[in-house]
Coordinates of C-alpha atoms and ligand atoms in Angstrom, one line a residue:
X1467 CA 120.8 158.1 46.7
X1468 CA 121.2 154.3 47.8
X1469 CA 120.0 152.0 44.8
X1470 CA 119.7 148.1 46.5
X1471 CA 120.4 144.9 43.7
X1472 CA 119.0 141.9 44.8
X1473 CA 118.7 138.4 43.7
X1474 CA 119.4 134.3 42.8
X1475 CA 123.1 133.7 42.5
X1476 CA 124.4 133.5 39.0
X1477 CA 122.1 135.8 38.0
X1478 CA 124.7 138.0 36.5
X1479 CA 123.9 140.2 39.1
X1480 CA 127.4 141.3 39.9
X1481 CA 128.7 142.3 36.6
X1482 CA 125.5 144.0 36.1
X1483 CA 125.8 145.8 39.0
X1484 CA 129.5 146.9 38.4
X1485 CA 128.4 148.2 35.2
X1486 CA 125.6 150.0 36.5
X1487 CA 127.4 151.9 39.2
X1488 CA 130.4 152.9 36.7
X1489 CA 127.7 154.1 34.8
X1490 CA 125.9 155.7 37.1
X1491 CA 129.0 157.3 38.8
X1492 CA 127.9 155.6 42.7
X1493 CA 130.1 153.4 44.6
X1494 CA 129.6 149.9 44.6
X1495 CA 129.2 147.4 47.5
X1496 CA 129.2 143.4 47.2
X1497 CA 127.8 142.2 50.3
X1498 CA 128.2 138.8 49.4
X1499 CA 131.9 139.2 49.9
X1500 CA 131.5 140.5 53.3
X1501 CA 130.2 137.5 54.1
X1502 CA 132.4 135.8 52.2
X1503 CA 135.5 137.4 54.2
X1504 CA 134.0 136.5 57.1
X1505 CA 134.0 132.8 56.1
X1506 CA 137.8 133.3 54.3
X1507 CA 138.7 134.3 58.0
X1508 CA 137.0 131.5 59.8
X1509 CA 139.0 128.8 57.6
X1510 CA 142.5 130.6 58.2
X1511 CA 141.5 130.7 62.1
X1512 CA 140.8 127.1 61.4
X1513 CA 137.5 127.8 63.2
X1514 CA 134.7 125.0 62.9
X1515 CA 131.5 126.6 61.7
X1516 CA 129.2 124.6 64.0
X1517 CA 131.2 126.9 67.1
X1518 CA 128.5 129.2 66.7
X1519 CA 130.3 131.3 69.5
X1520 CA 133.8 131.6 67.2
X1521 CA 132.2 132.7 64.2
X1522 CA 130.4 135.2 65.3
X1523 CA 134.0 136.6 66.7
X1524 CA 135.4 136.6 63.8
X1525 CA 132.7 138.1 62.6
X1526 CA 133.0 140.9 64.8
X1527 CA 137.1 141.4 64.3
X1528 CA 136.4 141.0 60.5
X1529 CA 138.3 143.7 58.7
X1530 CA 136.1 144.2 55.8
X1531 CA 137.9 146.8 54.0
X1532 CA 140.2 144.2 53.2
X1533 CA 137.4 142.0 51.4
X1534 CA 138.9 142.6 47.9
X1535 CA 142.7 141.0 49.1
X1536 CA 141.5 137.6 48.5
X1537 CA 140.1 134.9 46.6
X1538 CA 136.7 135.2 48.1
X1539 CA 135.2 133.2 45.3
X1540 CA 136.8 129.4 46.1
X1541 CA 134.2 126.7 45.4
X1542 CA 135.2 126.2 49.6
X1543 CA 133.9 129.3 50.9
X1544 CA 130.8 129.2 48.4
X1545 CA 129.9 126.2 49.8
X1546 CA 129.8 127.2 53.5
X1547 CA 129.1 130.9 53.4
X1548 CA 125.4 130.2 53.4
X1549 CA 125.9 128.5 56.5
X1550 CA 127.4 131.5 58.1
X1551 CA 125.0 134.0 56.5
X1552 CA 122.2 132.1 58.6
X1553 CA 123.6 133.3 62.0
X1554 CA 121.3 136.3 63.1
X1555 CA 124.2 138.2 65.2
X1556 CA 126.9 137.3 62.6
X1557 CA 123.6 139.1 59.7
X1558 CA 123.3 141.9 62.9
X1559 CA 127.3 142.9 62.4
X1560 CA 126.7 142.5 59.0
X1561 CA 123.7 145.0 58.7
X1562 CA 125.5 147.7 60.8
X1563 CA 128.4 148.0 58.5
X1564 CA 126.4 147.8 55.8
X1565 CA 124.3 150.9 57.0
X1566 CA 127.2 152.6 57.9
X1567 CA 128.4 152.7 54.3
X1568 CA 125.1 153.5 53.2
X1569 CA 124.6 156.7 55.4
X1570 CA 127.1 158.4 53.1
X1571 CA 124.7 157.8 50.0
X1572 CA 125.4 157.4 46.3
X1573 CA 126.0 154.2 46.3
X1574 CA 124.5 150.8 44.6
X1575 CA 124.4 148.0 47.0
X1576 CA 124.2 144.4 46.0
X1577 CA 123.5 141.8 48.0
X1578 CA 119.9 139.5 49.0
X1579 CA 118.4 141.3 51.6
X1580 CA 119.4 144.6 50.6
X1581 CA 115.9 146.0 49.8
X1582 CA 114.0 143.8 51.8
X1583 CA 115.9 144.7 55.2
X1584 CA 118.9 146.6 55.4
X1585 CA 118.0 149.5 52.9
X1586 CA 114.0 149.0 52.7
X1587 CA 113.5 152.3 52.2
X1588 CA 116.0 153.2 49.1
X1589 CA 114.1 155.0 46.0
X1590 CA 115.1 152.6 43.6
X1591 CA 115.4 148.5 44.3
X1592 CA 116.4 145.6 41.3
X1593 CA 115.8 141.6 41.7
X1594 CA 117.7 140.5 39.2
X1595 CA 117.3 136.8 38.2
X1596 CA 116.9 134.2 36.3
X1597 CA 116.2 130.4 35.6
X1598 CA 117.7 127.9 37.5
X1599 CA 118.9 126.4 33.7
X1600 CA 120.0 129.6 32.5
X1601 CA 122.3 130.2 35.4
X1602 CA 123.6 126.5 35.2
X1603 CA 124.2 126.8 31.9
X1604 CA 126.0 130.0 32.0
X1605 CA 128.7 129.0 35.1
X1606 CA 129.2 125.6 33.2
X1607 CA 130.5 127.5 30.5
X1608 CA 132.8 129.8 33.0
X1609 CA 134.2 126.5 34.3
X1610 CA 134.5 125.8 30.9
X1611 CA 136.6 128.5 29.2
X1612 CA 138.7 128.1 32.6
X1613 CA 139.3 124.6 31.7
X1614 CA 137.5 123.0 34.4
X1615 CA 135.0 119.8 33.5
X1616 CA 132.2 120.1 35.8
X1617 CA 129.1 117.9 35.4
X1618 CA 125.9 120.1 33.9
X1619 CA 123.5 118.0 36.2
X1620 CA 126.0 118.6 39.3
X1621 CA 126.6 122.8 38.8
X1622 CA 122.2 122.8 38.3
X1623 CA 122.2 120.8 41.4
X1624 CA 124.2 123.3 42.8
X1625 CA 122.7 126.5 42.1
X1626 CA 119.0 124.8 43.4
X1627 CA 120.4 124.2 46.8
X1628 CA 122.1 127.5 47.4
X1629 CA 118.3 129.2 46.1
X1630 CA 116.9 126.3 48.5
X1631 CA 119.6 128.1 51.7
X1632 CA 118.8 131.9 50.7
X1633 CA 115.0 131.5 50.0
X1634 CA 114.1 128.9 53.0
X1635 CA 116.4 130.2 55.9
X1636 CA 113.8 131.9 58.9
X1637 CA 116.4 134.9 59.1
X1638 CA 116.5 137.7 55.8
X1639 CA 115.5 135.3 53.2
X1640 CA 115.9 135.8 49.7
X1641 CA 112.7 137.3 48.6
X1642 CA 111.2 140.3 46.5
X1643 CA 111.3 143.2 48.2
X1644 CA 108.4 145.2 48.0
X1645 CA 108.3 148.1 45.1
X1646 CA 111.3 146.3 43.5
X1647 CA 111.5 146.2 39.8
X1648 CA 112.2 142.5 38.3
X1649 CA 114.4 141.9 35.5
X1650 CA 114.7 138.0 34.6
X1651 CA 117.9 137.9 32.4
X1652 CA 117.3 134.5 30.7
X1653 CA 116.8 136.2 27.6
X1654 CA 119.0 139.4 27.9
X1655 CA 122.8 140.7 27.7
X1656 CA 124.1 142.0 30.0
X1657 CA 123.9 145.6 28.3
X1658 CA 120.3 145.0 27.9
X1659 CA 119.7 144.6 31.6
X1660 CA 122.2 147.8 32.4
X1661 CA 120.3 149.6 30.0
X1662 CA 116.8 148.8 31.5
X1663 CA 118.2 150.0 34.8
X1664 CA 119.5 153.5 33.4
X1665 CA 116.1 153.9 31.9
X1666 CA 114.4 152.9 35.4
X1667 CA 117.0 155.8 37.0
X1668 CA 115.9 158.6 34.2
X1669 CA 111.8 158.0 35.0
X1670 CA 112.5 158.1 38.5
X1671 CA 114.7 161.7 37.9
X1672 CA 111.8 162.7 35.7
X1673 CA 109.3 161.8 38.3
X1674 CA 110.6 163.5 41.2
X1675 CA 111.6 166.3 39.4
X1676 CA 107.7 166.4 38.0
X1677 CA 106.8 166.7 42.0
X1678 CA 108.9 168.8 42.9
X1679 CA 107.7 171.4 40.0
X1680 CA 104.0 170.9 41.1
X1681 CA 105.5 171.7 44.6
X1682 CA 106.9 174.9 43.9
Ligands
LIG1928 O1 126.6 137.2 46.3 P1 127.4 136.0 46.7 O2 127.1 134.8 45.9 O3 128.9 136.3 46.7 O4 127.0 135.7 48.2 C1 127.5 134.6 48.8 C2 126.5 134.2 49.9 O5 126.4 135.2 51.0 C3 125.1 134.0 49.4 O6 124.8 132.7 48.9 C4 124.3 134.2 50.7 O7 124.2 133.0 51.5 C5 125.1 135.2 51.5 N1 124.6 136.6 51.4 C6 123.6 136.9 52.2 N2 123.1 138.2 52.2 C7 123.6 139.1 51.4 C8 124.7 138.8 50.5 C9 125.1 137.5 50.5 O8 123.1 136.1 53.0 N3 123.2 140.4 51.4

């Protein structure tokens, strides 16, 4: 079974999904850091990312089995892997390896067109968000407990323009995909929100094997 996680950044949306497939004993993939790799290898090629024509080579050389070697997560690569994620042939190489994965099933993939173009057709689909403030809130107090002083107004700022570049670029936007179920996680932990998934994953074993008893 492919399950597809969607959604905002800083939604919590990676930690939930790493505790959701441990739980749920399927492999995990981050797509964000596939893209992210892609961007790591673009700055150590000291390629410009307006050279449309470079990228998309590196791109295509990217060796993504080595995604979890770096520090994918630099404020640097944040910053321009939207820019990159915009490139339809760079989304195309993308996509393929993506699918490729997924052919071998049991696996949750994360990501923020997971459900809406790579995998539309998985059984079970999250969007996971929540508000703009919330998520401010909560990676002001990461930057905190690391010791870094970031200004609350500048980290909301922030997380509005990268929803502004998911939601409003033409290719793969960040959107609902149809059938998914929503969880906001203002208000919740994050066991909360693995919990609702689990319980999503027992009615649709329950339902499926309700059909396939009226079948037989
Ligand atoms: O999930 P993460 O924040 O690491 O993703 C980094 C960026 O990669 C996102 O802001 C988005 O621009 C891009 N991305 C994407 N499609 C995906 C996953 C990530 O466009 N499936």
């Amino acid at each position: 079974m492919i399950i597809t996680i969607d959604g905002t950044s800083g939604s919590g949306k990676s930690t939930v999904s790493r505790k959701f497939a441990k739980k749920q004993n399927m492999s995990l993939l981050n797509t964000g850091s596939l893209y992210r790799k892609i961007t790591l290898d673009c700055l150590i090629s000291g390629i410009k990312i307006e050279d449309r024509e470079a990228v998309i080579s590196a791109a295509a050389h990217c060796d993504f089995e080595k995604k979890n070697e770096f520090h994918l997560n630099d404020e640097k690569i944040s910053r321009l892997v939207p820019l990159i994620a915009q490139i339809p042939e760079v989304r195309k190489i993308v996509k393929d390896y993506q699918k490729e994965l997924g052919t071998a099933g049991n696996i949750v993939i994360e990501g923020r067109d997971i459900g809406t173009v790579v995998f539309p057709e998985a059984p079970l689909k999250f969007y996971i968000t929540a508000s703009p403030e919330t998520r401010a809130r909560r990676k002001f107090e990461e930057l905190k407990a690391k010791g870094i002083e970031e200004d609350y107004q500048m980290v909301l700022e922030n997380i509005i323009n990268r929803d502004r570049a998911d939601e409003g670029r033409k290719i793969s936007p960040l959107k609902i995909p149809d059938g998914a179920v929503v969880i906001d996680t203002s208000e919740l932990t994050i066991e909360q929100v693995v919990g609702q998934m689990e319980e999503e994953v027992r009615e649709l074993k329950a339902e499926s094997g309700k059909r396939t008893d009226e079948v037989n």
